Coordinates of C-alpha atoms and ligand atoms in Angstrom, one line a residue:
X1153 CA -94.2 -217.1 -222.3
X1154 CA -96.2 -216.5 -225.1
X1155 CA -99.7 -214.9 -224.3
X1156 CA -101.6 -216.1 -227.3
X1157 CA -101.4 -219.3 -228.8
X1158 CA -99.1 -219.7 -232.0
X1159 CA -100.6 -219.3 -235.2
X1160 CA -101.0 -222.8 -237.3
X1161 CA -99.0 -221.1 -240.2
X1162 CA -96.3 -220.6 -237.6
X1163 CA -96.1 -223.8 -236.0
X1164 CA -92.8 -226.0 -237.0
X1165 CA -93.5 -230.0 -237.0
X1166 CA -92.4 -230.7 -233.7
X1167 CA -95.0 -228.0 -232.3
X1168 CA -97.3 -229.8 -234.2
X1169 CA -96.3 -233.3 -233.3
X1170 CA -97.1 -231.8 -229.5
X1171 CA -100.2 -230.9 -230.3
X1172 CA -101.2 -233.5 -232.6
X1173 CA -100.2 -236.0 -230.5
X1174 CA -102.4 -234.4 -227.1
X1175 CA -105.3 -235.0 -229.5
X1176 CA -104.9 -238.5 -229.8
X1177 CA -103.7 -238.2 -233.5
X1178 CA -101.1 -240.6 -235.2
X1179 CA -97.9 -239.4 -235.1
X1180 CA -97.3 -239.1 -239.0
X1181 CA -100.4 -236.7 -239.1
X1182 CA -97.7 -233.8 -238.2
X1183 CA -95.5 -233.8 -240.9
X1184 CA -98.6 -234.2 -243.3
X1185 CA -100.1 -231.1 -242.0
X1186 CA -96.5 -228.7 -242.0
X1187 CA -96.1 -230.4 -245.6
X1188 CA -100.0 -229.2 -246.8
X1189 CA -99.0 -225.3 -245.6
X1190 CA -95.6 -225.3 -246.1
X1191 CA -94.4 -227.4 -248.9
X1192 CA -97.7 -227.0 -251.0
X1193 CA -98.9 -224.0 -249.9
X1194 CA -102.5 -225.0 -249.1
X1195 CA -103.5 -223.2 -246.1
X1196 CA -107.6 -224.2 -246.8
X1197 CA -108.2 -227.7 -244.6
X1198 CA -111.1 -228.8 -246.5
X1199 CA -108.1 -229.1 -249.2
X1200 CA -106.1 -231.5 -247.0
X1201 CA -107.8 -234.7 -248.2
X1202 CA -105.6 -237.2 -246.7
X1203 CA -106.4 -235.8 -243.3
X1204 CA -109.0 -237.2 -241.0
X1205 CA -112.2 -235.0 -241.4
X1206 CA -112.3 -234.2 -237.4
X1207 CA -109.1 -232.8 -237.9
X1208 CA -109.8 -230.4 -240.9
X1209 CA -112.3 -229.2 -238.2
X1210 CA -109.9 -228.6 -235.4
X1211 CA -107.8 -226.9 -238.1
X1212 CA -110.8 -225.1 -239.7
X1213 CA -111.3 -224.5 -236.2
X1214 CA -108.0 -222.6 -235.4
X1215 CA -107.8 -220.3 -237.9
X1216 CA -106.3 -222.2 -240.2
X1217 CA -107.2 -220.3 -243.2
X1218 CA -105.8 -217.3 -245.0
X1219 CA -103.0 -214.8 -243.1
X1220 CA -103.0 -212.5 -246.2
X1221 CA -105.0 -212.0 -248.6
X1222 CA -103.6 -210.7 -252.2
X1223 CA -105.4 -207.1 -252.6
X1224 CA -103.5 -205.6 -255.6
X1225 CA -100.4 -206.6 -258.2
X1226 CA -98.5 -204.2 -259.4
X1227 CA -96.3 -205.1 -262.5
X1228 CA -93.2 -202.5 -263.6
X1229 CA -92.2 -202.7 -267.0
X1230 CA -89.1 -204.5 -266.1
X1231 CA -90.5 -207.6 -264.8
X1232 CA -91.0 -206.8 -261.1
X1233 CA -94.2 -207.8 -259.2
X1234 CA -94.9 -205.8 -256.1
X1235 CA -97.9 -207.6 -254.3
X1236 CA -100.2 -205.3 -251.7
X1237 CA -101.6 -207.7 -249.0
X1238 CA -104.0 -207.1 -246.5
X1239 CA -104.0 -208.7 -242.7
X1240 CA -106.5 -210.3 -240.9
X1241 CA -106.8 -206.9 -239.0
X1242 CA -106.9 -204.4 -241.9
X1243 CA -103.6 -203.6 -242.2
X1244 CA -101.6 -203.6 -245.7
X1245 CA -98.1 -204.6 -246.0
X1246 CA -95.9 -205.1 -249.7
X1247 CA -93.7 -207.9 -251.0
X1248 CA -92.0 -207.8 -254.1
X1249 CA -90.9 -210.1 -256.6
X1250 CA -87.6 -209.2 -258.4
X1251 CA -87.0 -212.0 -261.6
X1252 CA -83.1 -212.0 -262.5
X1253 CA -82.5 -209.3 -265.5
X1254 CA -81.0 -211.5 -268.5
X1255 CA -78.3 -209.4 -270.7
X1256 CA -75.2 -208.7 -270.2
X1257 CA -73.5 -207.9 -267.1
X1258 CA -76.6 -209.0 -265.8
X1259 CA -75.4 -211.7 -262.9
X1260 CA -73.4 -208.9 -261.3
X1261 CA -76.2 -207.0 -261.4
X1262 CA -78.5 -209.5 -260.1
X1263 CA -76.1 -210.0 -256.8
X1264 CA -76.3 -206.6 -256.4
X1265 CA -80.4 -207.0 -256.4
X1266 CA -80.4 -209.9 -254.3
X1267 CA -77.8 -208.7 -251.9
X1268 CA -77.6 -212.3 -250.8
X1269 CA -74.5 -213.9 -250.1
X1270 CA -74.1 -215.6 -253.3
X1271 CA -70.7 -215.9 -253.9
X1272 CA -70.5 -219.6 -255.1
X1273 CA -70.5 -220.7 -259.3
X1274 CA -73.8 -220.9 -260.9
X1275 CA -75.1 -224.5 -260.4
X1276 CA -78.2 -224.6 -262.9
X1277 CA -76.3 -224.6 -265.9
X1278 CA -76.5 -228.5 -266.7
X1279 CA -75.9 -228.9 -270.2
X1280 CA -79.1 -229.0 -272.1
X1281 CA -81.4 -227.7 -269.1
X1282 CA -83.8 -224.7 -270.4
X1283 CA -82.5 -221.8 -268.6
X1284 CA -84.3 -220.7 -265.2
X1285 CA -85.7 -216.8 -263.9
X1286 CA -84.1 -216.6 -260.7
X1287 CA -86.5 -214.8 -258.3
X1288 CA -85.6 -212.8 -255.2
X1289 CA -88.5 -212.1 -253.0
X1290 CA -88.1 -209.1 -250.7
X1291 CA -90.6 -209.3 -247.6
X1292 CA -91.7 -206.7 -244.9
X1293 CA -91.2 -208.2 -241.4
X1294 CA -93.8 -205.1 -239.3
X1295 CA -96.4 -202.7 -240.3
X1296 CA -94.3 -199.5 -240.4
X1297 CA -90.8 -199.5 -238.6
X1298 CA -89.9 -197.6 -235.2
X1299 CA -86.4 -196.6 -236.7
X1300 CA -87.3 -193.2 -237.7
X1301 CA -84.5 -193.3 -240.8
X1302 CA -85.3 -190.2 -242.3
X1303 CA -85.0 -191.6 -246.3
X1304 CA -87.4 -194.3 -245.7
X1305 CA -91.2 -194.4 -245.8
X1306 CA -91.6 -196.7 -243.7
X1307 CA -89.7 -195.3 -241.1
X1308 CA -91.3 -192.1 -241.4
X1309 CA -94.8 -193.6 -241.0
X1310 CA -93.6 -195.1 -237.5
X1311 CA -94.6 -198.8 -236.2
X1312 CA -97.6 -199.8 -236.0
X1313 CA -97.4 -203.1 -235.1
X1314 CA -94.9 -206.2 -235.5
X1315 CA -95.4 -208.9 -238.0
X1316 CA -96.5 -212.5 -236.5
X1317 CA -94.3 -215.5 -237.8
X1318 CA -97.1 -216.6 -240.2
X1319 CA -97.6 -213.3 -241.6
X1320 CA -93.6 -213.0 -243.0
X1321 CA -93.0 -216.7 -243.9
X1322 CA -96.9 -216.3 -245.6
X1323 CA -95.7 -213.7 -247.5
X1324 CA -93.1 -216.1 -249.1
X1325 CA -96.1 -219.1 -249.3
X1326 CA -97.6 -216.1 -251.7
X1327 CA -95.0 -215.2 -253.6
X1328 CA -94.4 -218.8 -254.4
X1329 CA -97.4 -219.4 -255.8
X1330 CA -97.1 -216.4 -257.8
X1331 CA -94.2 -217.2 -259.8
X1332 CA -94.4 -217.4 -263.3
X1333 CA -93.3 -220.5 -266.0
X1334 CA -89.6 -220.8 -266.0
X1335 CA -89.7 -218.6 -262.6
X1336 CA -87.4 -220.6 -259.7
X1337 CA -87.3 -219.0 -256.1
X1338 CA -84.0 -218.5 -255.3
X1339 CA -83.3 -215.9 -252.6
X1340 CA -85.7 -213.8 -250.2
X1341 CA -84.2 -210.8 -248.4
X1342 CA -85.7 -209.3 -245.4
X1343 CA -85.6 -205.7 -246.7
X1344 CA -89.3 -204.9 -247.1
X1345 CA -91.2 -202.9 -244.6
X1346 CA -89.8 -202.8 -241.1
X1347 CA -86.6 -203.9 -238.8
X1348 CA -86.3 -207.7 -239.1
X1349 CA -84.4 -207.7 -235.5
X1350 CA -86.9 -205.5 -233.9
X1351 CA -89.0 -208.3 -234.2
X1352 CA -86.3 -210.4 -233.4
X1353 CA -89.0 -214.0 -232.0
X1354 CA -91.0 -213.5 -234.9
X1355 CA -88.3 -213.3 -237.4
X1356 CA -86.4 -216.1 -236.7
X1357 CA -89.3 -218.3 -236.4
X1358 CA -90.2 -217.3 -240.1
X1359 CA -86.3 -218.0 -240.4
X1360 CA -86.8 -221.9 -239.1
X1361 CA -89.9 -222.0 -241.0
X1362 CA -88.5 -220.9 -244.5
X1363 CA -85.5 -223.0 -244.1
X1364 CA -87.3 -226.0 -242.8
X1365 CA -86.3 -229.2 -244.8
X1366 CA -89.9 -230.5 -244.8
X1367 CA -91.2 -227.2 -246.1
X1368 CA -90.3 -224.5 -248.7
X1369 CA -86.4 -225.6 -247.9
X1370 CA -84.8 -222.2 -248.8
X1371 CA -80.9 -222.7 -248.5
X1372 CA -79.9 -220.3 -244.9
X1373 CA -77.1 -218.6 -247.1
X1374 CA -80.3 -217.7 -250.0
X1375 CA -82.2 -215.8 -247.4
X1376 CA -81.0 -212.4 -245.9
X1377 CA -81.6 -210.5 -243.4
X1378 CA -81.3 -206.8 -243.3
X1379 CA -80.7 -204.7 -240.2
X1380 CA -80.4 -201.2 -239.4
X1381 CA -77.9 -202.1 -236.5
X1382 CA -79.3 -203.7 -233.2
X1383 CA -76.2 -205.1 -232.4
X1384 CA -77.8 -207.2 -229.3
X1385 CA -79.7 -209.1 -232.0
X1386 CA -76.9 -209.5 -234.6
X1387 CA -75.2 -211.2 -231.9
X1388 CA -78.6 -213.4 -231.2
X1389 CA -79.1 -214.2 -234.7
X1390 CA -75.1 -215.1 -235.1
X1391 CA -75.7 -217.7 -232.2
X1392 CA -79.2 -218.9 -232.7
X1393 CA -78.3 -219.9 -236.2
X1394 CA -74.9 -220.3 -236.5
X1395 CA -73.8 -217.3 -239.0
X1396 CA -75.8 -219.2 -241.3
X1397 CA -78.4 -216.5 -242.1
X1398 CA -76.7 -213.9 -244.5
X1399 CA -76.6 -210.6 -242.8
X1400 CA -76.6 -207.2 -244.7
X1401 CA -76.2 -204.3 -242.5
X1402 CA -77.6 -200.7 -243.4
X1403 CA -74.2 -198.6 -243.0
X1404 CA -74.9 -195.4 -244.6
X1405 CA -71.7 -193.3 -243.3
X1406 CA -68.4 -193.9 -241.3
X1407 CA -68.6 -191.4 -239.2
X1408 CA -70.8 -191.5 -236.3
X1409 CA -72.0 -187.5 -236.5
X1410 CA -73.3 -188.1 -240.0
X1411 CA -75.0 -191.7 -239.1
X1412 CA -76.8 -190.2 -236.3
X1413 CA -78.6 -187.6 -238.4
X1414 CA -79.3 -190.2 -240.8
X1415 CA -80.2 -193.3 -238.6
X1416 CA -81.7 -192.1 -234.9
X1417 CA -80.5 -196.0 -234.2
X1418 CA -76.7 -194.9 -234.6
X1419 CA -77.1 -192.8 -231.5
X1420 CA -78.2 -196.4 -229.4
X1421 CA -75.6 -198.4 -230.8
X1422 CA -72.6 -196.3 -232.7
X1423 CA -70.6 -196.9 -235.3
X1424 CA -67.8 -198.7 -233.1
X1425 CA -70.4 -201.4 -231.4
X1426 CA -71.7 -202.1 -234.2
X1427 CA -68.0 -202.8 -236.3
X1428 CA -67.0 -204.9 -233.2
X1429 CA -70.7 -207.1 -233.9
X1430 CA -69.9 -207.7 -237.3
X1431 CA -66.6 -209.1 -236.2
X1432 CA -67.6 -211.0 -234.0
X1433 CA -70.6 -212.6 -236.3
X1434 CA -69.8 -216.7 -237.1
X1435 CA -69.4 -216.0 -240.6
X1436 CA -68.4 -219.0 -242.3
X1437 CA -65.8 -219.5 -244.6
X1438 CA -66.0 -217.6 -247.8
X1439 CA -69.2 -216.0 -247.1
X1440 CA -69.3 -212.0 -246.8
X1441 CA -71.4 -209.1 -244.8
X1442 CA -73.5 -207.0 -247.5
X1443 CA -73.3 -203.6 -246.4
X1444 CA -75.5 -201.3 -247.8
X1445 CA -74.9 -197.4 -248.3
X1446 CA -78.1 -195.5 -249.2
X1447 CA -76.3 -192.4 -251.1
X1448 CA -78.3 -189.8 -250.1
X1449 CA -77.1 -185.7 -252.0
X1450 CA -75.4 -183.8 -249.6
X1451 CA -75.8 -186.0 -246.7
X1452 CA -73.5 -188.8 -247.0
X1453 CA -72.1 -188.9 -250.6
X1454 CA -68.8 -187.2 -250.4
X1455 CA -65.7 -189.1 -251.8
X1456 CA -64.1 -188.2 -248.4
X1457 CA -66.6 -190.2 -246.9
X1458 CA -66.1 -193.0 -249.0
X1459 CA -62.5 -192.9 -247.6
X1460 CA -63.3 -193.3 -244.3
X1461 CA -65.5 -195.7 -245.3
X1462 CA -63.1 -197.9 -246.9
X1463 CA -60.9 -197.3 -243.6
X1464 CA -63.5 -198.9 -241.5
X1465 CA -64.2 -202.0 -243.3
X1466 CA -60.5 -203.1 -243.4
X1467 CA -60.0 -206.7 -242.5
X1468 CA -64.0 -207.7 -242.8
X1469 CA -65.3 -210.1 -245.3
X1470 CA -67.7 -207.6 -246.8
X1471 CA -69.4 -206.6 -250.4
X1472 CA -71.0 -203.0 -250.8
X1473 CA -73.9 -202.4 -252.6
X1474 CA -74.5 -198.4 -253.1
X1475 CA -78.0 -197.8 -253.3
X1476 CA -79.1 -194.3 -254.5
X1477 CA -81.6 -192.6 -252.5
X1478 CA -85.0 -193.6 -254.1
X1479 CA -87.5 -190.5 -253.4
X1480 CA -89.9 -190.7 -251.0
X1481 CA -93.1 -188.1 -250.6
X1482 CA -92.2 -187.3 -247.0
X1483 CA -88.6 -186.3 -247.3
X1484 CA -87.1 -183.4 -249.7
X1485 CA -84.0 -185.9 -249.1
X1486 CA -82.9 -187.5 -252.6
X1487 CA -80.4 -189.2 -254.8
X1488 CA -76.7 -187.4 -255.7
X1489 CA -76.1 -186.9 -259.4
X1490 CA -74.9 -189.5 -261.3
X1491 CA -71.2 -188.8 -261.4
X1492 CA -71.2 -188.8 -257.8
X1493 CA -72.2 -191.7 -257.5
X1494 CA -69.5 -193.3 -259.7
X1495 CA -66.9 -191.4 -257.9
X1496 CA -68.4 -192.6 -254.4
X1497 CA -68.0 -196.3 -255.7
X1498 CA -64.9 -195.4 -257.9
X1499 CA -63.3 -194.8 -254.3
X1500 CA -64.1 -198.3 -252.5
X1501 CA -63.5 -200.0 -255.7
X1502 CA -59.9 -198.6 -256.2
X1503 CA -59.3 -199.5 -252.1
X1504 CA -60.1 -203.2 -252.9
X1505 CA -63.8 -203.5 -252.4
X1506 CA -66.0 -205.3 -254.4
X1507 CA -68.7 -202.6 -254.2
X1508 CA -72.1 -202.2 -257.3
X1509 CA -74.3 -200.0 -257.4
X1510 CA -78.1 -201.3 -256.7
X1511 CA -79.9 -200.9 -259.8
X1512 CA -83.3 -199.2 -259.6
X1513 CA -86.3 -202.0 -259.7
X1514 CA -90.1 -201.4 -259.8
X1515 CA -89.7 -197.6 -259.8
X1516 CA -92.5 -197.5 -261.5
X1517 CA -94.5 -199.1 -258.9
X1518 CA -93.0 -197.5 -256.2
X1519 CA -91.6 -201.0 -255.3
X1520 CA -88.1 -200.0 -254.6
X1521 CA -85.9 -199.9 -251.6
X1522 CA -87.5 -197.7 -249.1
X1523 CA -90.7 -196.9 -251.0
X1524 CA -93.1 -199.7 -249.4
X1525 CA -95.4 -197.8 -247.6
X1526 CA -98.3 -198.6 -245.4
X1527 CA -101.4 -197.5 -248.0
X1528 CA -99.8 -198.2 -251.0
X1529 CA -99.1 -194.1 -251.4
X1530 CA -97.3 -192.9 -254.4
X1531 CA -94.3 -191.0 -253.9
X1532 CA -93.3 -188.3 -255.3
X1533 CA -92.4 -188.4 -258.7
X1534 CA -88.8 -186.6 -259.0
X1535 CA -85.8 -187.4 -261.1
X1536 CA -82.4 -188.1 -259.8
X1537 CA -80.1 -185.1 -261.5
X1538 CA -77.3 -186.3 -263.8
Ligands
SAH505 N1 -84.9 -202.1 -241.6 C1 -84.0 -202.9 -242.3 C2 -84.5 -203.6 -243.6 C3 -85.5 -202.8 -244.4 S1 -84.9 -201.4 -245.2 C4 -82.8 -202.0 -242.7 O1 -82.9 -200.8 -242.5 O2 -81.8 -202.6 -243.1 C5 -84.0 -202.2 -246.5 C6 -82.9 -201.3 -247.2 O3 -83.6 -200.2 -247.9 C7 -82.0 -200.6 -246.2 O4 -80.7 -200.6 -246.5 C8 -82.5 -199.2 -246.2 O5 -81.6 -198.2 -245.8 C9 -82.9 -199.0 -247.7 N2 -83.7 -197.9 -247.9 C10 -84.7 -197.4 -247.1 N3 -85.3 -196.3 -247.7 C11 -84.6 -196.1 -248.9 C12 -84.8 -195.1 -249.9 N4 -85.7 -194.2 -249.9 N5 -84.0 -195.3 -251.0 C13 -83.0 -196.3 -251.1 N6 -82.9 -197.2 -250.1 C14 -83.7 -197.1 -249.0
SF4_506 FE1 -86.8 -199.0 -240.6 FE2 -84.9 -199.9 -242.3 FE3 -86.6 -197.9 -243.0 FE4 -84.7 -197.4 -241.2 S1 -84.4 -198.0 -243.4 S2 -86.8 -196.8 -241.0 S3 -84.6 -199.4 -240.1 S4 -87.2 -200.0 -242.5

């Protein structure tokens, strides 16, 4: 039971048909209002003009109003947007927005960005049409993260509190009405500040909401959800939506001493559990896991590694995205030199695995993986060697 009453932003049309309807509203009056926050993106009542004026009250009334509110943009040089947002209780969390990068070898690239499970032919190239910026919206799902992963800010700051549902699909309501001529939303990945299954009720509400026909209608296999490893919840999410929702999962070694040191989670729910949860995930056909490997010098990066790392993957549908250690002002942790980088991917690539490395975004905005923090801190500025 929940102990305080949903959020409006939260609230999926059927919820609001209930409560509509014990008003003494018409029954059409629910879909209006969902369509107003969620297909417009109009969260101010006194804007909902076709509603009755007693109900822009009750709404008014409820909080209806805004979840976030837009304190800083940041803008890198290559296009990326990270947005600082500020809660109704004080607290910050980041979003970013990641357009597609146009130039060659630029879609592979891109799918490495996204990390979504993308796999099908590009379907907005109708002869004629002015091509489109694909934007992939990455969004925090808690203020901090409980984890403890030692290579990642937010895990370093600790949780401080989970995310409600109308504070991670609001993010996306933002971020929407931020895009830029030309710019089409196209994937969000839950990858921002914070384990999306820690949260699990929260999460997948902002799930149903995002991928609501009546409302922002994101396509389940466009949206992503990223996960350290609670392999209760990968199971939950598999079943309450059907394998729909892509899944990446945060591997980072393939050996369970070495994951342990990196990820305190490993020593919950080791390396074998969590294998036997990605088998058993409903994937459907054609669609693959994301894992991710943050290469981190010294700690995980050796081509032996890689080898067992191709060994434990055999027979799952999966795509790897390497993701050099972006630095962080709390750890003297870092990236590997270049070259060992290639090699590491050089390794999975000759054993059959479609494997890229993630391309740094936002660097200079401290908007990349890992580097969302909870004050908007700078980290420290170092160079990977090589
Ligand atoms: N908690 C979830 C989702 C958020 S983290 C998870 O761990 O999957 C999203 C991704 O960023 C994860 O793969 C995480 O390992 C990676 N990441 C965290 N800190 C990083 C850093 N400093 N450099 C590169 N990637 C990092
Ligand atoms: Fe949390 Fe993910 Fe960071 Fe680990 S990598 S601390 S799970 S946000």
């Amino acid at each position: 039971m929940r102990s305080t009453p949903l959020h409006p932003v939260a609230r999926l049309p059927e919820e609001w048909s209930t409560s509509l309807a014990a008003r003494g509203e018409r029954s059409f009056t629910a879909k209006q209002v969902f369509h107003w926050i969620h297909r417009r993106g109009i969260l101010d009542p006194a804007a909902m003009t076709n509603l009755p004026a007693r109900l822009r009250e009750h709404l008014a009334a409820e909080g209806l109003g805004e979840v976030l509110t837009p304190e800083r943009v940041h803008r890198s040089e290559d296009g990326t947007r990270k947005l600082l947002l500020r809660l109704r209780d004080g607290a910050t969390i980041e979003t970013v927005l990641l357009p597609s990068v146009s130039g060659p070898g630029s879609q592979a690239q891109l799918d490495a960005d996204a990390a979504a499970a993308d796999d099908d032919e590009d379907d907005d190239a109708e002869a004629g049409a002015a091509p489109r910026v694909r934007v992939t919206q990455c969004i925090s799902t808690q203020v901090g993260c409980a984890m403890g992963c030692g290579f990642c800010a937010s895990g370093v700051a600790g949780l401080k509190r989970h995310l409600g549902a109308e504070e991670i699909a609001g993010q996306v309501l933002l971020g929407r009405a931020m895009l830029e001529e030309g710019e089409d939303l196209r994937n969000v990945v839950y990858m921002g500040m914070g384990e999306p299954l820690h949260n699990y009720e929260n999460t997948a509400r902002s799930l149903r909401l995002l991928t609501h026909p009546e409302g922002i209608n994101l396509s389940t296999r466009r949206v992503t959800v990223s996960t350290s490893g609670l392999v209760p919840e990968i199971a939950r999410l598999g079943a309450d939506f059907g394998g729909q929702i892509a899944l990446a999962i945060s591997l980072h070694a393939a050996d369970d001493e070495t994951r342990s040191a990196l990820m305190p989670i490993n020593r919950k729910y080791p390396l074998d559990e969590l294998l036997a949860a990605l088998r058993a995930y409903p994937l459907p056909r054609r669609r693959r896991i994301t894992i991710e490997y943050t290469l981190v010098a010294g700690q995980n990066d050796d081509p032996a590694e890689a080898r067992r790392l191709a060994k434990l993957l055999r027979g799952l549908p999966v795509k790897i995205n390497l993701i050099p250690m972006n630095p962080i002002e709390a750890s003297s942790l870092g990236p590997p030199a270049q070259e060992r980088v290639a090699a590491f991917q050089e390794v999975l690539t000759q054993a059959g695995y479609s494997c890229f490395v993630r391309r740094r975004r936002g660097d200079d905005v401290s908007a990349a993986c890992g580097q969302l923090v909870l004050l908007g801190a700078k980290p420290k500025v170092r160079r990977a060697l090589g």
